[in-house]
mmCIF file with all atom_site columns, C-alpha atoms in Angstrom:
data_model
loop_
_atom_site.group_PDB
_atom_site.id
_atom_site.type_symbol
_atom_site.label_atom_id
_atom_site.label_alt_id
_atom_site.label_comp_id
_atom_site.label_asym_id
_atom_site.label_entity_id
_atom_site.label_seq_id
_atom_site.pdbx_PDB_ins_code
_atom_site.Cartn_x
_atom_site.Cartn_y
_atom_site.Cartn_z
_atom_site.occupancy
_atom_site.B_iso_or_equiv
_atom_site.pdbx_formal_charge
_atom_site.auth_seq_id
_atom_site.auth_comp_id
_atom_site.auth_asym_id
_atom_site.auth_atom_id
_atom_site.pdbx_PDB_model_num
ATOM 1   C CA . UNK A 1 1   ? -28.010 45.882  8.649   1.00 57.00 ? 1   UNK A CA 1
ATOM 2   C CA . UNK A 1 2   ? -25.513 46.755  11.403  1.00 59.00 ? 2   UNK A CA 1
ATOM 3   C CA . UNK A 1 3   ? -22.212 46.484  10.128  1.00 65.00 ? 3   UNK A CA 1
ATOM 4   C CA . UNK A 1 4   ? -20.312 48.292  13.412  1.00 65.00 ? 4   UNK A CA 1
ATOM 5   C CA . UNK A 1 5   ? -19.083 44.654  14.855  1.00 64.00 ? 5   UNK A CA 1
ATOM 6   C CA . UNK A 1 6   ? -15.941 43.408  12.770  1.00 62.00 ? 6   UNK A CA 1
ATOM 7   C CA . UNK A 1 7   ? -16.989 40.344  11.240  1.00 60.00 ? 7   UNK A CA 1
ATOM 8   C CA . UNK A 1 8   ? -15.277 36.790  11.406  1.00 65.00 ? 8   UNK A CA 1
ATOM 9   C CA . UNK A 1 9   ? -14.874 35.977  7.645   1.00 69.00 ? 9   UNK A CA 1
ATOM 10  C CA . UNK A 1 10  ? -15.233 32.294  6.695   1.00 66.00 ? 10  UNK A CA 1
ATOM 11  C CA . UNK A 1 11  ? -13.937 30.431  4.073   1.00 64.00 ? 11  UNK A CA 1
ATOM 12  C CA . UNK A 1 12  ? -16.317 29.238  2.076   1.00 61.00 ? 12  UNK A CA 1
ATOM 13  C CA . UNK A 1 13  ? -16.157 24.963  2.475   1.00 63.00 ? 13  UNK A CA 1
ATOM 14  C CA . UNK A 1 14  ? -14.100 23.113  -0.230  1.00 65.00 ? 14  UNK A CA 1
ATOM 15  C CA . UNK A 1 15  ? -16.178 21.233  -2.370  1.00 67.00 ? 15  UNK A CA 1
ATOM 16  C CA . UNK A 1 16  ? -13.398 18.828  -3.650  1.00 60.00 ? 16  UNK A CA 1
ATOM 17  C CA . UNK A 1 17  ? -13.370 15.049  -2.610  1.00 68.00 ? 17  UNK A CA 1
ATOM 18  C CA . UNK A 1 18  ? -12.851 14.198  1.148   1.00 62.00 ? 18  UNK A CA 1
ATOM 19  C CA . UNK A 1 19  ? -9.521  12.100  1.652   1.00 71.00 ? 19  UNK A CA 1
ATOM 20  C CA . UNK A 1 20  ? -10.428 8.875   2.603   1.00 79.00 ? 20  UNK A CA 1
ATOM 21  C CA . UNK A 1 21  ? -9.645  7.501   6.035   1.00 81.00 ? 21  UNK A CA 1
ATOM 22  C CA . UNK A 1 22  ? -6.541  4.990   5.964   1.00 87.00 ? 22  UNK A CA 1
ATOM 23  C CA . UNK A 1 23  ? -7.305  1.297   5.942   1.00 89.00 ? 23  UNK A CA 1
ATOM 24  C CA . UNK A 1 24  ? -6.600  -0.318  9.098   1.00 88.00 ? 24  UNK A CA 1
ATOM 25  C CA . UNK A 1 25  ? -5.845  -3.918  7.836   1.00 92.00 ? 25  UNK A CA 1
ATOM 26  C CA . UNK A 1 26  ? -7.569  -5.600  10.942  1.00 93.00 ? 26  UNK A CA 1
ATOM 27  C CA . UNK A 1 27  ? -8.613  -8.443  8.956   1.00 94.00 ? 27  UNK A CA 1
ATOM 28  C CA . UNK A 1 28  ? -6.109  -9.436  7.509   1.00 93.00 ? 28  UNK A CA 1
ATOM 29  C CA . UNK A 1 29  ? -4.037  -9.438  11.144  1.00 94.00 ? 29  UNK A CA 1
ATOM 30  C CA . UNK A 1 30  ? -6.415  -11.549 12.183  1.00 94.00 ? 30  UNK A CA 1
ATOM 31  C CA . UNK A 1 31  ? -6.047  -13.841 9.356   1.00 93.00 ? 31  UNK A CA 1
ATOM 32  C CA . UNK A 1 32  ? -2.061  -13.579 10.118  1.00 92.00 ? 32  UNK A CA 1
ATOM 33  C CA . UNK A 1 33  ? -2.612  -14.039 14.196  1.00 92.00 ? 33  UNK A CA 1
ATOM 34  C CA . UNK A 1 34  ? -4.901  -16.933 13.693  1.00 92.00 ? 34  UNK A CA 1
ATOM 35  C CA . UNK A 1 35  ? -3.601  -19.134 10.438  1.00 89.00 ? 35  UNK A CA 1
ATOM 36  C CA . UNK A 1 36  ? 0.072   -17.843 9.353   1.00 80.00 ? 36  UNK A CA 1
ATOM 37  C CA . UNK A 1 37  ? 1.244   -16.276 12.544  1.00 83.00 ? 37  UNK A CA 1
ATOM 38  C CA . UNK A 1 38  ? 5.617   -16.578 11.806  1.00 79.00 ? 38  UNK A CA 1
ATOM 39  C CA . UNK A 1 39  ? 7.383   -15.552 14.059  1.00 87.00 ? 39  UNK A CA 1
ATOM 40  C CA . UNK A 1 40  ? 4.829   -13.674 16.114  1.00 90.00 ? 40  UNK A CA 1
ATOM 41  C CA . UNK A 1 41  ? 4.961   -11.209 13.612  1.00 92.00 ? 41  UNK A CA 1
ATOM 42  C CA . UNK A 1 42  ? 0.807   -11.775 13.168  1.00 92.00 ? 42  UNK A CA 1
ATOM 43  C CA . UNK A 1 43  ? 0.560   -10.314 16.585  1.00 95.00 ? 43  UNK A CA 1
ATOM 44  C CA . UNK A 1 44  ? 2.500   -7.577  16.198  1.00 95.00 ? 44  UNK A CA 1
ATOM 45  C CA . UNK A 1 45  ? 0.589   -6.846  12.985  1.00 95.00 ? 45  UNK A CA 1
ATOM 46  C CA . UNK A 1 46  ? -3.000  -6.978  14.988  1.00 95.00 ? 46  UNK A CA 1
ATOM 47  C CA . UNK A 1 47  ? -1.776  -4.620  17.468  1.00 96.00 ? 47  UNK A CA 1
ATOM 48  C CA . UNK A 1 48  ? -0.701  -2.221  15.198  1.00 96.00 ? 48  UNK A CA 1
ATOM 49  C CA . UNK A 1 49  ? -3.677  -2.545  13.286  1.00 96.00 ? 49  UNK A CA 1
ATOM 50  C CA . UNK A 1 50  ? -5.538  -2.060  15.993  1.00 96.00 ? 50  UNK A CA 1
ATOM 51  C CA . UNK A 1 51  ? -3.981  0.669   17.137  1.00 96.00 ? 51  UNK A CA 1
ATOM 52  C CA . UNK A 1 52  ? -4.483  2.434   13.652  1.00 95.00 ? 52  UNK A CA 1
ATOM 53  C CA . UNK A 1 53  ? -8.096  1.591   14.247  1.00 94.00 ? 53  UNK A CA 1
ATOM 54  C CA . UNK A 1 54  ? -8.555  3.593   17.090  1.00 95.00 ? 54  UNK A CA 1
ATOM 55  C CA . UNK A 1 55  ? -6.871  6.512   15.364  1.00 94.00 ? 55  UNK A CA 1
ATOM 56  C CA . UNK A 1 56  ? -8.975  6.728   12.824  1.00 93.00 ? 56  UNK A CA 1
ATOM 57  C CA . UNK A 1 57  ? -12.115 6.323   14.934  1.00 92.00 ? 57  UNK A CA 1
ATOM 58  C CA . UNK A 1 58  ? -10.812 9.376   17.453  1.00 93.00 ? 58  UNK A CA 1
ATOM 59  C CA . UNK A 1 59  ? -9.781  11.231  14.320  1.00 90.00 ? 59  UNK A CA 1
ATOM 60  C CA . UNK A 1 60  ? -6.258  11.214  14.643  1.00 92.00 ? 60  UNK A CA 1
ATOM 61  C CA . UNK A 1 61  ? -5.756  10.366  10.598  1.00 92.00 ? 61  UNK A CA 1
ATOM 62  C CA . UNK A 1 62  ? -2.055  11.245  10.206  1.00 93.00 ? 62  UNK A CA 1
ATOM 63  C CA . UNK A 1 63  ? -1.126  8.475   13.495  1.00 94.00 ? 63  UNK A CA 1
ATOM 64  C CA . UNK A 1 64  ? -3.725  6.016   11.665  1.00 94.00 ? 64  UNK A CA 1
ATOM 65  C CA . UNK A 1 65  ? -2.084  6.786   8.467   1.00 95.00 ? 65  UNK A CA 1
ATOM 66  C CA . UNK A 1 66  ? 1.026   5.900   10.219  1.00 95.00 ? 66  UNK A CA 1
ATOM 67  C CA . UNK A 1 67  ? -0.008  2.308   12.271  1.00 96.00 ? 67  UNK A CA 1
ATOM 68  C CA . UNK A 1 68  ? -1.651  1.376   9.403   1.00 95.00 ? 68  UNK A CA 1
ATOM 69  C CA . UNK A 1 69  ? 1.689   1.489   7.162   1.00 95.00 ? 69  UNK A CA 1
ATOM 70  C CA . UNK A 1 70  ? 2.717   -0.597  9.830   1.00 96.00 ? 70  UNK A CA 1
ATOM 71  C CA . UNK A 1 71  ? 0.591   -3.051  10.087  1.00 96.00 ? 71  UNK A CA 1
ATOM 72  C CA . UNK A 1 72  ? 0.379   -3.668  6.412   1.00 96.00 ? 72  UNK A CA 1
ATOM 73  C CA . UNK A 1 73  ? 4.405   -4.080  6.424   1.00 96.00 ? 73  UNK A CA 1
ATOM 74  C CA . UNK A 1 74  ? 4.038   -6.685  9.168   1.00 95.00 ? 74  UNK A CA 1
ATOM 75  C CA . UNK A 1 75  ? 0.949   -8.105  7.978   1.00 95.00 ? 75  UNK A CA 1
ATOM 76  C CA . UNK A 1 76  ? 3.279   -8.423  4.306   1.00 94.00 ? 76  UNK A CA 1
ATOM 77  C CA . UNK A 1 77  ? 6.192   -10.097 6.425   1.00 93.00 ? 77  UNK A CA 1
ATOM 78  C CA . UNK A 1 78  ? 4.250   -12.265 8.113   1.00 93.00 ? 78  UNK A CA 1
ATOM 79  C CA . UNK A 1 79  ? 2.712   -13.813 5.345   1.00 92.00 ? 79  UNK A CA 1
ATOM 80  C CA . UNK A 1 80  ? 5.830   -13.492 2.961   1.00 91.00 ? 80  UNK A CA 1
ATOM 81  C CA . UNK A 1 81  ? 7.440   -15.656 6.121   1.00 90.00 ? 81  UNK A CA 1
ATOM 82  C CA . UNK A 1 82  ? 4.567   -17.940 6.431   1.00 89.00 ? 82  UNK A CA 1
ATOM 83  C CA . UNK A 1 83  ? 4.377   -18.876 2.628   1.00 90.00 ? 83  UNK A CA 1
ATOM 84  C CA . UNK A 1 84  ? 7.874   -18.528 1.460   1.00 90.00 ? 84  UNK A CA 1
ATOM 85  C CA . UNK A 1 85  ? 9.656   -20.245 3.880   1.00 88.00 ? 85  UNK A CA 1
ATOM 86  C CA . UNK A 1 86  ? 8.147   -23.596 3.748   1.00 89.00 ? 86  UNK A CA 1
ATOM 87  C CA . UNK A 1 87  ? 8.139   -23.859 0.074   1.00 93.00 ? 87  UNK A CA 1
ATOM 88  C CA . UNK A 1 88  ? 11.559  -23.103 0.828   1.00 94.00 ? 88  UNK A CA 1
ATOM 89  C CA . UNK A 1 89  ? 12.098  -25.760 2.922   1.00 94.00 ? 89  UNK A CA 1
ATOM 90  C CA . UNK A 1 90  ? 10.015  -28.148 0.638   1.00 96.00 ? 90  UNK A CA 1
ATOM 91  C CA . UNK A 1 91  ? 12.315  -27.375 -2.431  1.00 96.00 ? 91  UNK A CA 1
ATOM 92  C CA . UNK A 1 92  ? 15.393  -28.185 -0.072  1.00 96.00 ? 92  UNK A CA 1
ATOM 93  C CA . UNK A 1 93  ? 14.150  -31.613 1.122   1.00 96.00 ? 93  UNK A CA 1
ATOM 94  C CA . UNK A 1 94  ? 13.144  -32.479 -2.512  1.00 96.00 ? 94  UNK A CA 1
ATOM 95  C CA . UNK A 1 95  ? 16.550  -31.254 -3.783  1.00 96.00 ? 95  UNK A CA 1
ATOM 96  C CA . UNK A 1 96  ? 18.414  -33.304 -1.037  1.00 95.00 ? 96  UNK A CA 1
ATOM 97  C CA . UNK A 1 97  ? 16.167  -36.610 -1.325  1.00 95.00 ? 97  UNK A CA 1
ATOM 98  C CA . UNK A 1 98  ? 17.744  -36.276 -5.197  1.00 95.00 ? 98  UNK A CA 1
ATOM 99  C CA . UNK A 1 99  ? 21.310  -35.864 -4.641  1.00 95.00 ? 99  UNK A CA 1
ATOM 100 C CA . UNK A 1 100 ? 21.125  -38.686 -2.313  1.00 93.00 ? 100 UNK A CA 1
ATOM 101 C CA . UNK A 1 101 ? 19.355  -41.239 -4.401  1.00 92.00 ? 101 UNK A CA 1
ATOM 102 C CA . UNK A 1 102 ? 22.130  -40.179 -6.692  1.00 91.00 ? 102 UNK A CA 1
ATOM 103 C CA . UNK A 1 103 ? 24.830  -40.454 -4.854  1.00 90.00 ? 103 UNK A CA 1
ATOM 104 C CA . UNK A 1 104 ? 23.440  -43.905 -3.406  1.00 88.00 ? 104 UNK A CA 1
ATOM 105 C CA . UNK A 1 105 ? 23.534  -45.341 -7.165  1.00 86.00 ? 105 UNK A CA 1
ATOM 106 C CA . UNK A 1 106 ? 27.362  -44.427 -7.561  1.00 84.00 ? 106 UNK A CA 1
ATOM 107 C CA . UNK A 1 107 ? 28.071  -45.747 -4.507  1.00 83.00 ? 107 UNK A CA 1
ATOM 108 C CA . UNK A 1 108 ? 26.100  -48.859 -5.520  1.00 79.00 ? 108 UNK A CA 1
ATOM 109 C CA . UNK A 1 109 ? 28.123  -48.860 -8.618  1.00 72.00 ? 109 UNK A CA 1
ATOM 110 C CA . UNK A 1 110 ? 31.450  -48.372 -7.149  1.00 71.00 ? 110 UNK A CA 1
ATOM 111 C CA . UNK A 1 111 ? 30.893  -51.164 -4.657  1.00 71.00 ? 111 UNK A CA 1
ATOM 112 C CA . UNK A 1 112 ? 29.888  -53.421 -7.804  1.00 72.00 ? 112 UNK A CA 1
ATOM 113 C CA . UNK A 1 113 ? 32.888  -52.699 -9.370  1.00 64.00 ? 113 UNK A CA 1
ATOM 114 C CA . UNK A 1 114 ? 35.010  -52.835 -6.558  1.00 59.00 ? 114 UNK A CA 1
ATOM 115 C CA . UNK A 1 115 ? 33.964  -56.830 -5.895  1.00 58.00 ? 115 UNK A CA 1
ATOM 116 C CA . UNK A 1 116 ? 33.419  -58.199 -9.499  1.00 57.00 ? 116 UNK A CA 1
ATOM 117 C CA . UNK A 1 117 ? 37.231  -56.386 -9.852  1.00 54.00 ? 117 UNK A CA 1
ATOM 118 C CA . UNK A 1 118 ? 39.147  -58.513 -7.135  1.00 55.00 ? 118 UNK A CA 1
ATOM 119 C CA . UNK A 1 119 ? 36.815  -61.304 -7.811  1.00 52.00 ? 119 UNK A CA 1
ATOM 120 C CA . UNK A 1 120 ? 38.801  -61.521 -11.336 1.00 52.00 ? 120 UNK A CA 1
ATOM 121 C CA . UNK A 1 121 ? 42.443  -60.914 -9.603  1.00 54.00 ? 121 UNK A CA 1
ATOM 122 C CA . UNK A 1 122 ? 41.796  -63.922 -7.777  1.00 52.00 ? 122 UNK A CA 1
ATOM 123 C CA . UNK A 1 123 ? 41.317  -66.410 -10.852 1.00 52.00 ? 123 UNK A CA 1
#
């Protein structure tokens, strides 16, 4: 054996689990940029899933890492926005239709009063 070259030593390869590629949440920015898109933020969601698609396919795993946090956040807001809001706005109208229909009895009551009370001055 000639040992009169130095020799590159290599570490040995680690055998522990591979860490697993970031999700890129494309569906689900579709889903957003198609059905629930408030506010545009379903777009912005789909690009940066994209983006943290092509990342991960070029290898790049700490930039897909980081689009894909982002497009999950926007992805979140967009359908937080999308869902919360018009229940929102459905609890509003049903609160209002109820305090008027109230209000409109008093006032129905009031005006009852009101005429039955000077029809009995005038007697």
């Amino acid at each position: 054996m000639d040992t009169s070259y130095p020799r590159e030593e290599q570490p040995p390869p680690k055998r522990g689990p591979a860490p697993a590629a970031p999700r890129d949440h494309l569906v689900w920015a579709i889903f957003n940029t198609l059905y629930m898109n408030f506010c545009c933020l379903g777009f912005v969601a789909l690009a940066f899933a994209v983006k943290a698609r092509d990342r991960k396919v070029s290898g790049d795993v700490e930039a897909a890492r980081h689009f894909s946090s982002k497009a999950r956040c926007y992805n979140a807001l967009a359908t937080a926005g999308s869902v919360v809001l018009p229940l929102l706005l459905g609890a509003l109208i049903v609160t209002g239709v109820i305090h008027l229909s109230k209000l409109a009895q008093e006032s129905v009551g009031f005006f009852t009063y009101q005429f039955s009370g000077s029809d009995d001055e005038d007697q």
